Short mmCIF file of C-alpha atoms and ligand atoms in Angstrom, two decimals:
data_model
loop_
_atom_site.label_atom_id
_atom_site.label_comp_id
_atom_site.label_asym_id
_atom_site.label_seq_id
_atom_site.Cartn_x
_atom_site.Cartn_y
_atom_site.Cartn_z
CA UNK A 1 0.01 0.01 -0.01
CA UNK A 2 1.35 3.40 -0.94
CA UNK A 3 1.10 5.73 2.01
CA UNK A 4 2.54 9.11 2.99
CA UNK A 5 1.97 10.01 6.61
CA UNK A 6 2.77 13.04 8.79
CA UNK A 7 2.90 12.74 12.60
CA UNK A 8 1.83 15.91 14.45
CA UNK A 9 2.03 16.52 18.17
CA UNK A 10 3.98 18.28 20.90
CA UNK A 11 7.53 17.27 21.72
CA UNK A 12 7.26 14.07 23.73
CA UNK A 13 3.72 13.25 22.62
CA UNK A 14 4.87 9.88 21.34
CA UNK A 15 5.23 10.67 17.61
CA UNK A 16 8.50 8.81 17.29
CA UNK A 17 7.27 5.80 19.25
CA UNK A 18 4.21 5.49 17.00
CA UNK A 19 6.07 6.31 13.79
CA UNK A 20 8.44 3.40 14.35
CA UNK A 21 5.49 1.00 14.79
CA UNK A 22 3.73 2.41 11.73
CA UNK A 23 6.92 2.07 9.64
CA UNK A 24 7.31 -1.53 10.64
CA UNK A 25 3.67 -2.56 10.07
CA UNK A 26 3.33 -0.83 6.71
CA UNK A 27 6.86 -1.42 5.42
CA UNK A 28 7.69 2.24 4.85
CA UNK A 29 10.69 4.22 6.16
CA UNK A 30 10.48 6.29 9.33
CA UNK A 31 11.91 9.72 8.50
CA UNK A 32 12.73 11.86 11.55
CA UNK A 33 14.41 15.23 11.06
CA UNK A 34 15.42 15.20 14.74
CA UNK A 35 17.18 11.82 14.22
CA UNK A 36 18.94 13.14 11.11
CA UNK A 37 20.15 16.19 13.04
CA UNK A 38 21.28 14.10 16.04
CA UNK A 39 23.17 11.70 13.78
CA UNK A 40 24.96 14.72 12.28
CA UNK A 41 25.75 16.12 15.72
CA UNK A 42 27.16 12.75 16.77
CA UNK A 43 29.40 12.68 13.69
CA UNK A 44 30.30 16.35 14.16
CA UNK A 45 29.39 17.34 10.61
CA UNK A 46 28.95 21.03 9.61
CA UNK A 47 25.17 20.46 9.47
CA UNK A 48 25.30 18.96 12.97
CA UNK A 49 27.30 21.87 14.32
CA UNK A 50 24.82 24.38 12.97
CA UNK A 51 21.71 22.45 14.02
CA UNK A 52 23.03 21.95 17.57
CA UNK A 53 23.19 25.69 18.25
CA UNK A 54 19.41 25.87 17.78
CA UNK A 55 18.42 22.49 19.25
CA UNK A 56 20.25 23.06 22.55
CA UNK A 57 18.25 26.27 23.03
CA UNK A 58 14.96 24.52 22.30
CA UNK A 59 14.56 26.50 19.07
CA UNK A 60 13.73 25.22 15.63
CA UNK A 61 16.49 24.75 13.08
CA UNK A 62 15.86 27.34 10.28
CA UNK A 63 13.35 26.28 7.62
CA UNK A 64 15.76 26.62 4.73
CA UNK A 65 18.20 24.11 6.16
CA UNK A 66 15.54 21.72 7.42
CA UNK A 67 13.55 21.68 4.22
CA UNK A 68 16.62 20.82 2.11
CA UNK A 69 17.53 17.90 4.40
CA UNK A 70 13.99 16.56 4.26
CA UNK A 71 13.47 16.89 0.53
CA UNK A 72 16.80 15.11 -0.09
CA UNK A 73 15.79 12.29 2.20
CA UNK A 74 12.32 11.67 0.68
CA UNK A 75 13.79 11.76 -2.81
CA UNK A 76 15.70 8.56 -2.01
CA UNK A 77 14.62 5.32 -3.56
CA UNK A 78 13.32 3.69 -0.36
CA UNK A 79 10.71 6.46 -0.05
CA UNK A 80 9.02 5.81 -3.35
CA UNK A 81 6.25 3.70 -1.79
CA UNK A 82 5.64 6.27 0.98
CA UNK A 83 7.05 7.18 4.35
CA UNK A 84 6.05 8.34 7.81
CA UNK A 85 7.39 11.80 8.67
CA UNK A 86 8.14 12.38 12.36
CA UNK A 87 8.94 15.92 13.40
CA UNK A 88 8.44 17.46 9.96
CA UNK A 89 6.77 19.77 9.06
CA UNK A 90 7.02 21.99 12.16
CA UNK A 91 6.11 25.33 10.54
CA UNK A 92 3.62 26.50 7.92
CA UNK A 93 6.53 27.31 5.59
CA UNK A 94 7.79 23.70 5.81
CA UNK A 95 4.25 22.40 5.17
CA UNK A 96 3.87 24.59 2.12
CA UNK A 97 7.23 23.57 0.68
CA UNK A 98 6.37 19.87 1.14
CA UNK A 99 2.97 20.34 -0.42
CA UNK A 100 4.45 22.12 -3.46
CA UNK A 101 7.25 19.56 -3.92
CA UNK A 102 4.74 16.72 -3.83
CA UNK A 103 2.20 18.43 -6.10
CA UNK A 104 4.90 18.86 -8.75
CA UNK A 105 5.08 15.05 -8.76
CA UNK A 106 1.31 14.78 -8.89
CA UNK A 107 1.37 13.51 -5.33
CA UNK A 108 0.17 14.45 -1.85
CA UNK A 109 0.23 13.50 1.85
CA UNK A 110 -2.45 10.96 2.68
CA UNK A 111 -2.81 11.30 6.48
CA UNK A 112 -1.77 13.81 9.14
CA UNK A 113 -2.07 12.11 12.53
CA UNK A 114 -2.21 14.38 15.51
CA UNK A 115 -1.06 12.64 18.72
CA UNK A 116 -2.81 14.76 21.33
CA UNK A 117 -1.18 15.01 24.79
CA UNK A 118 -1.65 17.96 27.20
CA UNK A 119 1.38 19.93 28.35
CA UNK A 120 1.21 18.59 31.97
CA UNK A 121 1.71 15.00 30.76
CA UNK A 122 4.51 16.07 28.46
CA UNK A 123 6.62 17.61 31.21
CA UNK A 124 6.29 14.41 33.24
CA UNK A 125 7.25 12.21 30.33
CA UNK A 126 10.32 14.01 29.05
CA UNK A 127 12.59 13.60 32.11
CA UNK A 128 12.18 9.83 31.78
CA UNK A 129 12.94 9.66 28.08
CA UNK A 130 16.13 7.88 27.06
CA UNK A 131 17.34 7.89 23.48
CA UNK A 132 19.62 5.72 21.38
CA UNK A 133 21.62 8.08 19.15
CA UNK A 134 22.78 5.18 16.99
CA UNK A 135 19.48 3.66 15.79
CA UNK A 136 16.90 6.27 16.89
CA UNK A 137 15.05 4.02 19.32
CA UNK A 138 13.38 5.74 22.28
CA UNK A 139 12.68 4.39 25.76
CA UNK A 140 11.18 5.62 29.00
CA UNK A 141 12.62 4.69 32.36
CA UNK A 142 9.13 3.84 33.69
CA UNK A 143 6.76 3.35 30.76
CA UNK A 144 9.01 1.77 28.16
CA UNK A 145 12.13 0.46 29.90
CA UNK A 146 14.84 -1.27 27.86
CA UNK A 147 15.46 -4.98 28.66
CA UNK A 148 18.87 -4.10 30.11
CA UNK A 149 19.09 -0.81 31.99
CA UNK A 150 20.81 1.95 29.97
CA UNK A 151 21.35 -0.20 26.87
CA UNK A 152 19.45 -0.12 23.53
CA UNK A 153 17.49 -3.38 22.88
CA UNK A 154 18.01 -3.04 19.11
CA UNK A 155 21.66 -2.22 18.79
CA UNK A 156 23.39 -2.37 22.20
CA UNK A 157 24.39 1.29 22.27
CA UNK A 158 24.40 3.16 25.60
CA UNK A 159 21.18 5.18 26.03
CA UNK A 160 21.37 8.90 26.85
CA UNK A 161 19.19 11.70 28.22
CA UNK A 162 19.04 14.14 25.34
CA UNK A 163 20.59 17.59 25.98
CA UNK A 164 17.31 19.19 24.99
CA UNK A 165 15.21 17.07 27.40
CA UNK A 166 16.27 19.11 30.44
CA UNK A 167 13.22 20.72 32.09
CA UNK A 168 14.12 24.35 31.10
CA UNK A 169 14.59 23.39 27.46
CA UNK A 170 11.38 21.31 27.43
CA UNK A 171 9.39 24.44 28.52
CA UNK A 172 10.93 26.42 25.72
CA UNK A 173 10.20 23.66 23.17
CA UNK A 174 6.60 23.54 24.29
CA UNK A 175 6.15 27.27 23.76
CA UNK A 176 7.83 27.01 20.35
CA UNK A 177 5.46 24.15 19.57
CA UNK A 178 2.36 26.19 20.49
CA UNK A 179 3.56 29.18 18.48
CA UNK A 180 4.93 27.62 15.35
CA UNK A 181 3.76 24.02 15.00
CA UNK A 182 0.28 23.79 16.50
CA UNK A 183 -1.14 25.93 13.66
CA UNK A 184 -0.47 22.88 11.41
CA UNK A 185 -3.41 21.08 13.04
CA UNK A 186 -5.74 23.63 11.42
CA UNK A 187 -3.72 23.57 8.23
CA UNK A 188 -4.21 19.83 7.73
CA UNK A 189 -7.76 20.08 8.98
CA UNK A 190 -8.46 22.40 6.05
CA UNK A 191 -6.69 19.97 3.73
CA UNK A 192 -9.14 17.34 4.95
CA UNK A 193 -6.51 14.81 6.02
CA UNK A 194 -6.29 15.47 9.78
CA UNK A 195 -6.92 12.55 12.21
CA UNK A 196 -6.75 13.01 16.02
CA UNK A 197 -5.71 10.31 18.43
CA UNK A 198 -5.61 10.45 22.22
CA UNK A 199 -1.92 10.19 23.02
CA UNK A 200 -2.38 9.90 26.79
CA UNK A 201 -3.41 6.23 26.40
CA UNK A 202 -1.05 3.30 26.72
CA UNK A 203 1.25 3.23 23.61
CA UNK A 204 -0.36 0.01 22.26
CA UNK A 205 -3.82 1.57 22.54
CA UNK A 206 -2.63 4.65 20.67
CA UNK A 207 -1.24 2.36 18.00
CA UNK A 208 -4.55 0.51 17.69
CA UNK A 209 -6.34 3.82 17.10
CA UNK A 210 -3.82 4.77 14.46
CA UNK A 211 -4.18 1.40 12.69
CA UNK A 212 -7.96 1.92 12.73
CA UNK A 213 -7.40 5.18 10.88
CA UNK A 214 -4.85 3.91 8.38
CA UNK A 215 -6.77 0.72 7.68
P1 LIG B 301 10.84 15.67 19.73
O1 LIG B 301 11.06 14.19 19.74
O2 LIG B 301 10.88 16.23 21.09
O3 LIG B 301 9.58 16.05 18.98
P2 LIG B 301 12.71 15.97 17.59
O4 LIG B 301 13.68 14.87 17.69
O5 LIG B 301 11.64 15.82 16.56
O6 LIG B 301 12.07 16.28 19.02
O7 LIG B 301 13.46 17.35 17.37
C1 LIG B 301 14.50 17.78 18.21
C2 LIG B 301 14.93 19.18 17.78
O8 LIG B 301 15.46 19.15 16.43
C3 LIG B 301 13.83 20.22 17.74
O9 LIG B 301 13.62 20.83 19.02
C4 LIG B 301 14.41 21.22 16.72
O10 LIG B 301 15.43 21.98 17.30
C5 LIG B 301 15.08 20.29 15.71
N1 LIG B 301 14.16 19.93 14.63
C6 LIG B 301 13.68 18.66 14.35
N2 LIG B 301 12.83 18.71 13.32
C7 LIG B 301 12.76 20.00 12.93
C8 LIG B 301 11.99 20.71 11.91
N3 LIG B 301 11.13 20.05 11.06
N4 LIG B 301 12.18 22.04 11.83
C9 LIG B 301 13.02 22.70 12.66
N5 LIG B 301 13.70 22.11 13.60
C10 LIG B 301 13.62 20.79 13.74
P1 LIG B 302 8.06 12.47 20.36
O1 LIG B 302 8.69 11.76 19.21
O2 LIG B 302 6.72 12.95 20.08
O3 LIG B 302 8.97 13.50 20.93
P2 LIG B 302 8.58 9.99 21.85
O4 LIG B 302 8.00 8.89 20.96
O5 LIG B 302 10.03 10.09 21.88
O6 LIG B 302 7.88 11.36 21.53
O7 LIG B 302 8.03 9.74 23.32
C1 LIG B 302 8.38 10.58 24.41
C2 LIG B 302 8.63 9.76 25.68
O8 LIG B 302 7.41 9.22 26.14
C3 LIG B 302 9.58 8.56 25.44
O9 LIG B 302 10.30 8.36 26.62
C4 LIG B 302 8.62 7.39 25.19
O10 LIG B 302 9.22 6.15 25.54
C5 LIG B 302 7.45 7.77 26.08
N1 LIG B 302 6.15 7.40 25.51
C6 LIG B 302 5.78 7.30 24.20
N2 LIG B 302 4.47 6.91 24.10
C7 LIG B 302 3.99 6.84 25.35
C8 LIG B 302 2.67 6.49 25.89
N3 LIG B 302 1.64 6.26 25.10
N4 LIG B 302 2.56 6.49 27.22
C9 LIG B 302 3.63 6.76 28.05
N5 LIG B 302 4.87 7.04 27.59
C10 LIG B 302 5.06 7.10 26.30
ZN1 LIG B 303 19.87 1.61 19.27
#
């Protein structure tokens, strides 16, 4: 099945967790701009150095840079049968660029899934998040613990607390989300492809709701 999906939601809403499950079930790549930036930071590339200055402050990486990375990624061969975008678009400008690029190919996004979680729950979740910077897997010390403490189940890498998951930065990211990204809920509502799911449920429940939407 050919399927292009966007995940919307606040930082920590569970977009990545759900996107990985969607990617596996539907056999499409999981494309996370945050993961691409973090891989570049880990390898100390010029892109990584630039992105880090914004990410550590809880700010968005500029549209121009982000859009180029994303369009290059989805032009790759493995994306020809669709993909699930996690963390992109995050601004109206990004959404417009994606829409135009797809429409030039006679194509469009099929579903925008909004994983809805109130800010109070987000703050609680973020401190417990642990990330694998090698394969992109995400854990939670209480809700989604790895089999062996501090070690990624998939690839054996040591898990880390992301620099931008400190409480001060989480607050900033939430305000950036409300200002710049939340308007996309309306945007995709008007496009007629918005689907809301209750992201406060257990992750398997959230996934069931999403599968009900995607069919
Ligand atoms: P989260 O999992 O909390 O939603 P991400 O991993 O998606 O976070 O993103 C981490 C950071 O990377 C963001 O706070 C932002 O600085 C940067 N980033 C990721 N995607 C984008 C994007 N589409 N536009 C601008 N900045 C981005
Ligand atoms: P996002 O990509 O939206 O920033 P993540 O998928 O990284 O969010 O999830 C944020 C944190 O919450 C992670 O530690 C993850 O393990 C945990 N988490 C994800 N989904 C749920 C859920 N439904 N209930 C409780 N914790 C969750
Ligand atoms: Zn890993």
